[in-house]
Amino acid sequence: MPRRSGSARATGYKATRARKLTPSQRQANRILAAGRAPAEHGFAHLKAWRILTKLRTDPARATALLRALLVLTNLEASR
């Protein structure tokens, strides 16, 4: 699969029984998790509402609809 310019994939550090994480690795994992959480919560809402199974449209329109739903969900959650 060709890599797109400007895209990156961040993965966390994994500890083993023999090698524990350093404080900086633990902090990096926390930062990564904090950035990942909003997207994970958004997809959880979409799956709970079963939006993705009923959606039959082109990807560009689906992206706009999903963004609008996530914005509305975030507004409701911040009230």
PDB file of C-alpha atoms in Angstrom:
ATOM      1  CA  MET A   1       0.000   0.000   0.000  1.00  0.00           C
ATOM      2  CA  PRO A   2       1.535   3.344  -0.980  1.00  0.00           C
ATOM      3  CA  ARG A   3       2.093   5.863   1.769  1.00  0.00           C
ATOM      4  CA  ARG A   4       0.367   9.178   1.476  1.00  0.00           C
ATOM      5  CA  SER A   5       2.440  12.277   1.912  1.00  0.00           C
ATOM      6  CA  GLY A   6       2.011  13.830   5.341  1.00  0.00           C
ATOM      7  CA  SER A   7       0.364  10.826   6.978  1.00  0.00           C
ATOM      8  CA  ALA A   8       1.826   9.002   9.936  1.00  0.00           C
ATOM      9  CA  ARG A   9       0.767   6.183  12.176  1.00  0.00           C
ATOM     10  CA  ALA A  10       1.556   6.472  15.858  1.00  0.00           C
ATOM     11  CA  THR A  11       1.716   3.387  18.021  1.00  0.00           C
ATOM     12  CA  GLY A  12       2.295   3.224  21.732  1.00  0.00           C
ATOM     13  CA  TYR A  13       4.990   1.489  23.706  1.00  0.00           C
ATOM     14  CA  LYS A  14       4.384  -1.987  25.074  1.00  0.00           C
ATOM     15  CA  ALA A  15       5.825  -3.288  28.319  1.00  0.00           C
ATOM     16  CA  THR A  16       6.764  -6.880  29.019  1.00  0.00           C
ATOM     17  CA  ARG A  17       7.318  -8.682  32.293  1.00  0.00           C
ATOM     18  CA  ALA A  18      11.040  -8.328  31.838  1.00  0.00           C
ATOM     19  CA  ARG A  19      11.050  -4.748  30.577  1.00  0.00           C
ATOM     20  CA  LYS A  20       8.870  -2.140  32.235  1.00  0.00           C
ATOM     21  CA  LEU A  21       8.074   1.174  30.589  1.00  0.00           C
ATOM     22  CA  THR A  22      10.118   4.234  31.411  1.00  0.00           C
ATOM     23  CA  PRO A  23       8.273   7.315  32.709  1.00  0.00           C
ATOM     24  CA  SER A  24       8.717   9.064  29.347  1.00  0.00           C
ATOM     25  CA  GLN A  25       7.275   6.043  27.495  1.00  0.00           C
ATOM     26  CA  ARG A  26       4.291   5.996  29.865  1.00  0.00           C
ATOM     27  CA  GLN A  27       3.744   9.708  29.263  1.00  0.00           C
ATOM     28  CA  ALA A  28       3.937   9.179  25.487  1.00  0.00           C
ATOM     29  CA  ASN A  29       1.291   6.430  25.765  1.00  0.00           C
ATOM     30  CA  ARG A  30      -0.968   8.756  27.774  1.00  0.00           C
ATOM     31  CA  ILE A  31      -0.639  11.533  25.192  1.00  0.00           C
ATOM     32  CA  LEU A  32      -1.386   9.111  22.373  1.00  0.00           C
ATOM     33  CA  ALA A  33      -4.434   7.741  24.206  1.00  0.00           C
ATOM     34  CA  ALA A  34      -5.742  11.266  24.873  1.00  0.00           C
ATOM     35  CA  GLY A  35      -5.570  12.065  21.163  1.00  0.00           C
ATOM     36  CA  ARG A  36      -7.167   8.779  20.146  1.00  0.00           C
ATOM     37  CA  ALA A  37     -10.073   8.858  22.634  1.00  0.00           C
ATOM     38  CA  PRO A  38     -12.340  11.404  20.876  1.00  0.00           C
ATOM     39  CA  ALA A  39     -12.224   9.493  17.596  1.00  0.00           C
ATOM     40  CA  GLU A  40     -12.845   6.178  19.358  1.00  0.00           C
ATOM     41  CA  HIS A  41     -15.828   7.644  21.218  1.00  0.00           C
ATOM     42  CA  GLY A  42     -17.231   9.043  17.985  1.00  0.00           C
ATOM     43  CA  PHE A  43     -17.054   5.686  16.245  1.00  0.00           C
ATOM     44  CA  ALA A  44     -18.614   4.014  19.293  1.00  0.00           C
ATOM     45  CA  HIS A  45     -21.594   6.370  19.040  1.00  0.00           C
ATOM     46  CA  LEU A  46     -21.968   5.702  15.335  1.00  0.00           C
ATOM     47  CA  LYS A  47     -21.856   1.956  15.920  1.00  0.00           C
ATOM     48  CA  ALA A  48     -24.358   2.184  18.774  1.00  0.00           C
ATOM     49  CA  TRP A  49     -26.774   4.146  16.581  1.00  0.00           C
ATOM     50  CA  ARG A  50     -26.128   1.680  13.723  1.00  0.00           C
ATOM     51  CA  ILE A  51     -25.574   4.630  11.395  1.00  0.00           C
ATOM     52  CA  LEU A  52     -22.816   2.946   9.420  1.00  0.00           C
ATOM     53  CA  THR A  53     -24.904  -0.128   8.527  1.00  0.00           C
ATOM     54  CA  LYS A  54     -27.755   1.944   7.061  1.00  0.00           C
ATOM     55  CA  LEU A  55     -25.638   4.446   5.147  1.00  0.00           C
ATOM     56  CA  ARG A  56     -25.748   3.875   1.383  1.00  0.00           C
ATOM     57  CA  THR A  57     -24.144   6.844  -0.348  1.00  0.00           C
ATOM     58  CA  ASP A  58     -20.860   7.931  -1.902  1.00  0.00           C
ATOM     59  CA  PRO A  59     -17.858   8.310   0.456  1.00  0.00           C
ATOM     60  CA  ALA A  60     -17.629  12.112   0.118  1.00  0.00           C
ATOM     61  CA  ARG A  61     -21.222  12.586   1.229  1.00  0.00           C
ATOM     62  CA  ALA A  62     -20.822  10.002   3.989  1.00  0.00           C
ATOM     63  CA  THR A  63     -17.775  11.857   5.321  1.00  0.00           C
ATOM     64  CA  ALA A  64     -19.708  15.126   5.506  1.00  0.00           C
ATOM     65  CA  LEU A  65     -22.641  13.434   7.247  1.00  0.00           C
ATOM     66  CA  LEU A  66     -20.421  11.685   9.772  1.00  0.00           C
ATOM     67  CA  ARG A  67     -18.554  14.904  10.554  1.00  0.00           C
ATOM     68  CA  ALA A  68     -21.837  16.708  11.150  1.00  0.00           C
ATOM     69  CA  LEU A  69     -23.059  13.939  13.449  1.00  0.00           C
ATOM     70  CA  LEU A  70     -19.833  13.992  15.447  1.00  0.00           C
ATOM     71  CA  VAL A  71     -20.005  17.779  15.812  1.00  0.00           C
ATOM     72  CA  LEU A  72     -23.564  17.554  17.086  1.00  0.00           C
ATOM     73  CA  THR A  73     -22.596  14.756  19.473  1.00  0.00           C
ATOM     74  CA  ASN A  74     -19.686  16.773  20.831  1.00  0.00           C
ATOM     75  CA  LEU A  75     -21.896  19.835  21.287  1.00  0.00           C
ATOM     76  CA  GLU A  76     -24.448  17.758  23.191  1.00  0.00           C
ATOM     77  CA  ALA A  77     -21.740  16.164  25.347  1.00  0.00           C
ATOM     78  CA  SER A  78     -20.224  19.535  26.261  1.00  0.00           C
ATOM     79  CA  ARG A  79     -23.561  20.979  27.482  1.00  0.00           C
TER      80      ARG A  79
END
